[in-house]
Coordinates of C-alpha atoms in Angstrom, one line a residue:
M1 CA 19.2 29.2 -93.2
P2 CA 16.6 27.2 -94.6
D3 CA 13.8 29.6 -95.5
P4 CA 10.5 29.9 -94.4
A5 CA 7.7 27.6 -95.0
D6 CA 5.6 30.1 -97.5
K7 CA 9.4 31.0 -99.4
N8 CA 10.3 27.6 -100.4
A9 CA 9.8 24.4 -103.0
R10 CA 6.7 22.9 -101.4
A11 CA 5.2 26.1 -99.7
N12 CA 5.0 27.2 -103.2
A13 CA 4.1 24.4 -105.3
Q14 CA 1.0 25.5 -107.0
D15 CA 3.5 27.6 -108.8
A16 CA 5.3 24.4 -109.8
G17 CA 2.2 22.7 -111.2
L18 CA 2.2 20.4 -107.6
P19 CA -0.9 19.6 -106.0
Q20 CA -1.3 21.7 -103.4
P21 CA -1.4 20.1 -99.7
R22 CA -4.2 20.5 -97.7
R23 CA -4.4 22.2 -94.5
R24 CA -5.6 19.9 -91.2
R25 CA -8.0 22.7 -90.5
D26 CA -9.9 22.7 -94.1
L27 CA -10.3 18.7 -93.7
R28 CA -13.5 19.6 -91.0
R29 CA -16.6 20.0 -92.1
A30 CA -18.7 22.8 -90.7
D31 CA -20.5 20.7 -89.1
G32 CA -17.5 19.3 -86.8
E33 CA -17.1 15.6 -88.8
L34 CA -14.2 14.9 -90.2
T35 CA -13.8 13.5 -93.5
D36 CA -9.8 12.0 -92.9
A37 CA -9.6 9.7 -89.5
R38 CA -6.2 11.2 -89.2
T39 CA -6.6 14.3 -88.0
G40 CA -7.1 12.5 -84.8
T41 CA -9.5 14.4 -83.1
M42 CA -12.3 12.8 -81.1
P43 CA -16.2 12.9 -82.0
A44 CA -18.3 15.2 -79.8
V45 CA -20.8 13.2 -77.1
T46 CA -23.7 14.4 -77.2
P47 CA -26.7 14.4 -74.3
N48 CA -29.1 11.9 -74.7
P49 CA -31.3 13.8 -77.3
S50 CA -34.9 11.9 -75.4
S51 CA -33.8 13.7 -72.1
P52 CA -36.5 16.5 -72.0
A53 CA -34.1 19.1 -70.3
D54 CA -31.8 19.0 -73.3
A55 CA -35.2 19.0 -76.0
G56 CA -34.8 21.4 -78.7
Q57 CA -31.0 22.5 -77.9
P58 CA -28.2 22.0 -79.9
P59 CA -25.7 19.1 -78.9
A60 CA -22.4 20.4 -77.6
R61 CA -19.6 19.9 -79.0
R62 CA -16.7 17.7 -76.7
T63 CA -13.0 18.8 -77.8
S64 CA -11.4 17.2 -75.1
W65 CA -11.2 14.0 -72.7
A66 CA -12.0 15.2 -69.8
E67 CA -15.2 17.0 -71.2
A68 CA -16.3 14.0 -73.2
A69 CA -16.1 11.4 -69.9
A70 CA -18.0 14.3 -67.7
A71 CA -20.6 14.4 -69.9
A72 CA -20.7 10.3 -70.3
D73 CA -21.1 10.9 -67.0
A74 CA -23.5 13.0 -66.6
A75 CA -25.8 10.8 -69.4
N76 CA -25.1 7.1 -67.2
P77 CA -24.7 8.0 -63.8
I78 CA -23.7 5.4 -61.8
T79 CA -25.2 4.0 -58.8
H80 CA -24.3 3.2 -55.6
V81 CA -22.9 -0.8 -54.9
P82 CA -23.5 -1.7 -51.6
A83 CA -20.5 -3.2 -50.4
P84 CA -20.3 -7.8 -49.5
T85 CA -22.1 -8.8 -46.7
R86 CA -21.5 -12.4 -45.1
R87 CA -24.2 -14.3 -46.7
P88 CA -26.2 -16.1 -44.0
A89 CA -25.9 -19.6 -43.3
K90 CA -29.3 -20.5 -44.6
A91 CA -30.8 -19.3 -48.0
P92 CA -34.2 -17.1 -47.0
A93 CA -37.2 -18.9 -48.4
T94 CA -39.0 -17.2 -51.4
P95 CA -41.5 -15.6 -51.4
Q96 CA -44.9 -16.2 -52.2
P97 CA -46.8 -14.0 -55.3
Q98 CA -49.7 -12.2 -53.9
T99 CA -52.8 -11.5 -54.9
G100 CA -53.1 -8.3 -56.7
Q101 CA -49.2 -8.3 -57.7
Q102 CA -48.5 -6.8 -61.1
D103 CA -48.8 -9.4 -64.0
A104 CA -45.7 -10.7 -66.0
P105 CA -45.9 -9.2 -69.4
E106 CA -47.2 -12.6 -71.0
S107 CA -50.8 -10.8 -69.1
R108 CA -50.7 -7.6 -70.9
A109 CA -50.2 -9.3 -74.1
G110 CA -54.0 -11.5 -73.4
T111 CA -51.8 -14.6 -72.9
Q112 CA -52.4 -16.3 -69.1
A113 CA -50.6 -14.6 -66.5
R114 CA -48.2 -17.0 -65.0
P115 CA -46.4 -16.6 -61.3
V116 CA -42.8 -15.2 -61.1
V117 CA -41.0 -17.7 -59.7
E118 CA -37.5 -16.6 -59.0
P119 CA -34.8 -18.6 -59.1
S120 CA -33.7 -20.1 -55.2
L121 CA -30.3 -21.2 -54.8
P122 CA -29.7 -24.4 -53.2
P123 CA -29.2 -24.0 -49.2
A124 CA -25.8 -23.3 -47.8
P125 CA -24.5 -25.7 -44.7
E126 CA -24.3 -23.7 -41.7
A127 CA -21.5 -21.9 -41.4
A128 CA -19.1 -23.8 -38.8
P129 CA -17.6 -21.6 -36.1
A130 CA -14.2 -21.1 -37.4
F131 CA -11.5 -22.5 -34.4
R132 CA -7.6 -20.9 -35.8
R133 CA -5.1 -22.6 -33.4
V134 CA -3.3 -19.9 -31.7
R135 CA -0.1 -20.6 -30.4
P136 CA 1.1 -18.7 -26.7
T137 CA 3.6 -16.2 -27.4
A138 CA 6.2 -16.6 -24.3
A139 CA 4.4 -13.4 -23.0
D140 CA 1.9 -15.1 -22.4
V141 CA 3.0 -17.7 -21.2
I142 CA 5.2 -15.8 -18.3
A143 CA 1.5 -14.0 -17.8
D144 CA -0.4 -17.2 -17.0
T145 CA 3.3 -18.7 -14.5
P146 CA 2.1 -18.0 -11.3
M147 CA 5.3 -15.7 -10.1
P148 CA 7.4 -17.7 -7.6
D149 CA 8.2 -16.6 -4.0
F150 CA 11.6 -15.9 -3.7
I151 CA 12.1 -15.2 -0.2
S152 CA 9.4 -17.8 1.2
S153 CA 10.6 -20.5 -1.5
P154 CA 14.5 -20.5 -1.7
G155 CA 15.0 -24.0 -2.1
L156 CA 13.0 -23.9 -6.2
F157 CA 15.8 -22.1 -6.9
V158 CA 18.7 -23.3 -4.8
K159 CA 19.3 -27.2 -3.5
E160 CA 19.6 -27.5 -0.2
Q161 CA 22.6 -28.0 1.4
K162 CA 22.7 -30.4 4.2
P163 CA 24.8 -28.7 7.8
R164 CA 28.1 -30.0 8.6
P165 CA 28.1 -32.9 11.1
V166 CA 30.2 -32.0 14.2
G167 CA 31.8 -35.0 15.7
G168 CA 31.2 -38.4 16.4
F169 CA 31.3 -40.9 13.6
R170 CA 29.3 -39.1 10.9
G171 CA 31.6 -36.1 11.5
A172 CA 35.0 -38.7 11.2
I173 CA 33.4 -39.5 7.6
Y174 CA 33.0 -36.0 6.9
S175 CA 36.6 -35.5 7.4
L176 CA 37.8 -38.7 5.9
T177 CA 36.4 -37.9 2.7
G178 CA 36.8 -34.5 2.0
G179 CA 33.3 -33.4 3.0
A180 CA 32.1 -35.8 -0.4
W181 CA 30.2 -37.8 1.5
N182 CA 28.5 -35.8 4.1
M183 CA 25.2 -38.0 6.3
G184 CA 24.5 -34.6 7.7
P185 CA 24.2 -33.9 11.4
G186 CA 22.7 -36.8 13.7
P187 CA 19.8 -36.8 16.3
K188 CA 21.8 -35.3 19.0
Q189 CA 23.8 -32.4 16.8
R190 CA 20.3 -31.7 15.4
Q191 CA 18.9 -30.5 18.9
E192 CA 21.5 -28.5 19.9
D193 CA 20.9 -26.5 16.4
E194 CA 17.6 -26.6 17.5
L195 CA 18.0 -25.0 20.6
G196 CA 20.0 -22.9 19.4
R197 CA 17.3 -21.6 16.9
R198 CA 14.9 -21.1 19.9
I199 CA 17.2 -18.6 21.8
S200 CA 18.5 -16.1 19.0
R201 CA 14.8 -15.6 17.6
Q202 CA 14.5 -12.0 17.1
L203 CA 12.2 -10.1 19.7
Q204 CA 10.3 -6.8 19.1
G205 CA 10.9 -5.1 22.6
S206 CA 12.3 -5.7 25.2
Y207 CA 12.1 -8.2 28.1
N208 CA 13.0 -9.2 31.6
T209 CA 13.8 -12.4 33.6
A210 CA 13.4 -12.3 37.5
I211 CA 16.3 -15.1 38.5
L212 CA 15.2 -15.7 42.3
S213 CA 15.6 -18.1 45.6
L214 CA 13.8 -18.0 48.9
K215 CA 17.4 -19.9 50.2
G216 CA 20.8 -19.0 49.4
G217 CA 23.6 -21.0 48.1
I218 CA 21.6 -23.3 45.7
G219 CA 23.5 -21.8 42.1
K220 CA 20.9 -18.7 42.0
T221 CA 24.1 -16.8 41.0
S222 CA 25.6 -18.9 38.8
T223 CA 22.6 -19.6 36.7
T224 CA 22.2 -16.0 35.8
V225 CA 25.4 -16.2 34.9
G226 CA 25.6 -19.6 33.0
V227 CA 22.3 -18.8 31.7
G228 CA 23.6 -14.8 30.7
L229 CA 26.9 -15.9 28.9
T230 CA 24.4 -18.5 26.8
L231 CA 22.3 -15.6 25.4
A232 CA 25.6 -13.4 24.9
E233 CA 26.4 -16.8 22.3
F234 CA 23.3 -17.8 20.4
R235 CA 22.1 -13.6 19.8
G236 CA 22.9 -11.4 17.8
D237 CA 21.9 -8.4 20.5
A238 CA 23.9 -8.2 24.1
P239 CA 22.2 -9.5 27.0
C240 CA 22.5 -7.2 29.8
A241 CA 22.4 -9.0 33.8
I242 CA 20.9 -6.7 37.1
D243 CA 22.7 -7.5 40.3
A244 CA 19.9 -6.5 42.6
N245 CA 20.8 -8.8 45.5
P246 CA 20.1 -6.9 48.8
D247 CA 23.4 -9.1 50.8
S248 CA 26.0 -7.7 48.4
G249 CA 25.2 -10.0 45.4
D250 CA 28.8 -10.9 43.5
L251 CA 26.7 -11.2 40.1
V252 CA 30.0 -9.3 38.1
E253 CA 32.5 -11.1 40.3
R254 CA 31.3 -14.3 39.3
A255 CA 31.4 -13.5 35.1
L256 CA 34.5 -11.6 35.7
G257 CA 36.7 -13.1 38.5
E258 CA 37.3 -11.5 41.7
G259 CA 41.1 -10.0 40.8
I260 CA 39.3 -8.2 37.1
Y261 CA 36.6 -7.2 39.3
Q262 CA 38.7 -4.8 41.4
Q263 CA 40.8 -3.8 39.0
A264 CA 38.0 -2.1 37.5
S265 CA 36.0 0.7 38.3
P266 CA 34.0 0.2 41.4
R267 CA 30.8 1.1 39.2
T268 CA 27.8 -0.3 41.0
I269 CA 23.7 0.3 40.6
T270 CA 24.2 2.8 42.8
D271 CA 26.2 4.9 40.8
L272 CA 23.8 4.8 38.0
L273 CA 20.9 5.7 40.3
R274 CA 22.6 9.2 41.1
N275 CA 23.1 10.2 37.8
I276 CA 20.6 8.7 35.7
D277 CA 19.8 12.1 34.8
T278 CA 22.7 12.7 32.2
V279 CA 22.8 8.7 30.3
D280 CA 21.3 9.2 27.2
S281 CA 23.3 7.0 25.0
L282 CA 24.9 3.6 25.5
T283 CA 27.5 5.0 25.7
A284 CA 27.1 7.1 28.5
L285 CA 25.7 3.9 30.3
A286 CA 28.1 2.3 29.7
R287 CA 30.5 4.0 31.8
Y288 CA 28.6 2.5 34.8
M289 CA 28.4 -1.1 33.3
H290 CA 31.2 -4.5 33.2
H291 CA 31.7 -6.6 30.5
A292 CA 32.5 -10.7 30.5
G293 CA 32.5 -11.3 26.3
R294 CA 29.0 -9.9 25.2
L295 CA 27.3 -9.8 28.6
H296 CA 27.3 -6.2 29.8
L297 CA 26.6 -6.2 33.6
I298 CA 25.4 -3.9 36.3
A299 CA 26.8 -4.0 39.6
G300 CA 25.0 -4.7 42.8
E301 CA 26.2 -2.2 46.1
Q302 CA 28.8 -3.7 48.0
D303 CA 28.8 -1.3 51.2
P304 CA 26.4 -3.5 53.8
E305 CA 25.3 0.2 55.2
V306 CA 23.8 1.0 51.5
S307 CA 23.2 -2.5 49.9
D308 CA 19.7 -2.2 50.9
S309 CA 18.6 0.9 50.2
L310 CA 17.3 -0.2 46.4
T311 CA 14.1 0.7 46.5
A312 CA 11.2 -0.4 43.8
A313 CA 10.8 2.5 42.3
E314 CA 14.5 3.4 41.9
Y315 CA 14.1 -0.2 40.0
L316 CA 12.0 0.4 37.9
Q317 CA 14.0 3.7 36.9
I318 CA 16.7 1.2 36.2
R319 CA 14.4 -0.9 34.2
K320 CA 13.1 1.6 31.9
L321 CA 16.9 2.8 31.1
I322 CA 17.8 -1.0 30.3
S323 CA 14.9 -1.3 28.3
S324 CA 15.7 1.7 25.8
Y325 CA 19.0 -0.4 24.8
Y326 CA 18.7 -4.4 25.7
S327 CA 16.0 -6.7 24.3
V328 CA 17.0 -9.0 26.9
A329 CA 17.7 -8.3 30.6
L330 CA 18.2 -10.7 34.0
T331 CA 17.5 -9.8 36.8
D332 CA 19.8 -11.1 40.0
C333 CA 16.9 -10.8 42.8
G334 CA 18.6 -12.8 45.6
T335 CA 17.8 -14.2 49.0
G336 CA 13.3 -13.6 49.9
V337 CA 10.9 -12.6 48.1
T338 CA 9.5 -9.5 50.4
H339 CA 13.0 -7.0 50.1
N340 CA 11.7 -3.4 49.3
A341 CA 12.8 -3.7 45.4
M342 CA 11.4 -7.0 45.1
S343 CA 7.5 -5.6 44.3
G344 CA 9.4 -3.3 41.4
I345 CA 11.2 -6.5 40.1
L346 CA 7.9 -8.9 40.1
Q347 CA 6.1 -5.9 38.1
S348 CA 8.3 -5.3 35.4
A349 CA 9.4 -9.3 35.1
D350 CA 8.0 -11.1 32.2
N351 CA 8.6 -14.1 33.3
L352 CA 10.9 -16.0 36.2
V353 CA 12.6 -18.9 36.9
I354 CA 13.0 -20.4 40.2
A355 CA 16.2 -21.8 41.7
A356 CA 16.6 -25.0 43.6
G357 CA 18.6 -27.7 45.2
Y358 CA 18.4 -31.5 45.4
A359 CA 17.4 -31.4 49.0
V360 CA 14.3 -31.6 51.1
S361 CA 14.5 -28.6 52.3
G362 CA 15.6 -26.8 48.7
A363 CA 12.3 -28.5 47.1
K364 CA 10.0 -28.0 49.8
R365 CA 10.9 -23.3 49.5
A366 CA 11.1 -23.9 45.7
R367 CA 7.2 -24.9 45.9
S368 CA 6.6 -22.1 48.8
T369 CA 8.4 -19.5 46.3
L370 CA 5.8 -20.4 43.6
H371 CA 2.3 -20.6 46.1
W372 CA 3.4 -17.1 47.6
L373 CA 3.7 -15.6 43.9
A374 CA 0.1 -17.2 43.1
S375 CA -1.6 -15.7 46.0
H376 CA -0.4 -12.6 45.9
G377 CA -1.4 -11.6 42.8
Y378 CA 1.5 -13.0 39.9
E379 CA -0.3 -16.0 39.1
D380 CA 0.8 -15.8 35.7
L381 CA 4.7 -15.6 36.8
A382 CA 3.8 -18.0 38.8
R383 CA 2.4 -20.9 36.1
N384 CA 4.7 -20.3 33.5
A385 CA 8.0 -20.2 35.7
I386 CA 11.0 -22.4 35.0
V387 CA 12.5 -24.6 37.8
V388 CA 16.2 -25.4 37.9
I389 CA 17.1 -27.7 40.2
T390 CA 21.1 -27.6 40.5
D391 CA 23.5 -30.3 42.0
K392 CA 25.5 -28.1 43.3
D393 CA 26.9 -30.2 46.4
E394 CA 26.8 -33.2 44.4
V395 CA 24.1 -34.8 46.5
S396 CA 24.4 -39.0 48.1
S397 CA 22.7 -41.1 46.4
R398 CA 20.3 -41.9 49.6
V399 CA 18.6 -38.8 47.9
D400 CA 15.8 -39.4 45.3
K401 CA 15.8 -36.7 42.4
D402 CA 13.3 -38.3 40.3
A403 CA 11.1 -38.1 43.4
I404 CA 12.0 -34.5 43.9
E405 CA 11.5 -33.4 39.9
E406 CA 8.2 -35.3 40.0
H407 CA 7.5 -33.0 43.2
L408 CA 7.9 -29.4 41.2
S409 CA 7.2 -30.7 38.1
G410 CA 3.3 -30.1 38.3
I411 CA 3.1 -26.6 39.1
C412 CA 5.6 -24.5 36.9
R413 CA 5.8 -24.5 33.0
Q414 CA 8.9 -26.2 32.5
L415 CA 12.0 -28.1 35.6
I416 CA 15.2 -28.2 34.2
A417 CA 18.4 -30.4 36.2
V418 CA 21.6 -29.0 36.0
P419 CA 24.0 -31.6 37.0
H420 CA 26.8 -31.0 39.3
D421 CA 30.4 -29.2 37.7
R422 CA 33.2 -28.2 39.9
G423 CA 33.3 -24.7 37.5
V424 CA 29.6 -24.1 38.7
A425 CA 30.0 -25.5 42.2
D426 CA 33.4 -23.3 43.5
G427 CA 31.7 -20.2 43.8
D428 CA 34.3 -18.6 41.8
L429 CA 34.8 -17.5 38.0
V430 CA 32.0 -19.3 35.6
T431 CA 33.0 -19.8 32.0
L432 CA 31.4 -21.7 29.7
D433 CA 35.0 -23.4 27.9
V434 CA 35.7 -25.1 31.6
L435 CA 31.7 -26.4 32.0
K436 CA 30.8 -29.8 31.5
P437 CA 28.6 -30.3 26.9
E438 CA 26.4 -31.3 30.2
T439 CA 26.0 -28.2 31.4
R440 CA 26.6 -25.7 29.3
R441 CA 23.6 -28.4 27.5
A442 CA 21.6 -27.6 30.3
Y443 CA 22.2 -24.0 30.2
K444 CA 20.9 -23.5 26.7
E445 CA 17.6 -25.6 26.9
I446 CA 16.9 -22.4 30.3
A447 CA 18.1 -19.4 27.7
A448 CA 15.6 -21.8 25.0
A449 CA 12.5 -21.9 27.9
I450 CA 13.3 -18.5 28.9
V451 CA 13.2 -17.1 24.8
D452 CA 10.3 -19.3 24.3
G453 CA 8.3 -17.2 27.5
Y454 CA 8.1 -14.1 25.6
Q455 CA 5.2 -13.3 24.0

């Protein structure tokens, strides 16, 4: 272990005849000034002696960097430098010296005073507005683009497809090419499609159409069945037909056939009226109805003793019940306009179909019916009535059909002619499958005209 410093040879240099090394503390003077720069100490910074506050006080000694920096800051305080501002567009004009302003140093020396002229900067050009081209983002483009209507404008996103032609030359070309060459439907098919759209129009509420005539055997019941089956074919909701004929009507027999009706349960409108308070659902109502496909029917009373007992109030009860479950109802009124239930039928009817035939007597009776309606408070029904002329007996060529149609067309909303068809004239089952295309088209026109009258 080495010896202590005071015992080694260097510490005892005096004894060895060597000059004794001076210690660092011995190098300091009494006034604090160093005699050797190797000591590394910083000279003390004294405050400004010219300051009156420090006059007569001995200078303070600073022995550290922090104290020296604090003393320097106190002696020379740093003034606040304002933040740089935007240079104005034009340099302000140099102010002119005013009289009585403090003279320049030369005036104090007795020389001629000269005005102090500050150096003026050249006028800066006017700052042009900064235009920066900003590229719009995808969000900006989407926000500025109007939102397309996916509901009312589906054609913007899906290419419209032509309807398939059915029959004729266009249909043959479509079949031969396997659908590669679609010429679209022809004028006749477009008219048929338009009739289908009119028939299938959505309705808000329940509507009733009365079918009546002043003469029997001119196609009233067959028109009711044919139009009812057509409505059931094109409409999404099933229609209902009511047999209100007081003379043992055969509406259900013409829609189902005599044999099927006899095998079915003999539920009639009288049975429904007897138990109407217990009918609170469509299921309960279906027990008193007959079905010809999607056409629902209520059979008339077949007993001659009670067939004419249906009153206006009772019919209104039936109509109120039907309106809760069916949007379209057809009422076969029978012959005449003066029987007991007729006032209730006309009161609840939304439009009328007047049945007529190609005969002088048939045309006159149809015209008389419209005049009677107009004179008994049913002007709107007479004005909006649809006159249907059925060529049931295939009249001879001596009858001027055009004259009869012209005689009736001016007093109604629309006149439609049903051509002669054995499927209608036989007085038995009426089905759309056995009817001629012209007859089916006539029934479609009647059904479309009926739905058009529902406002």
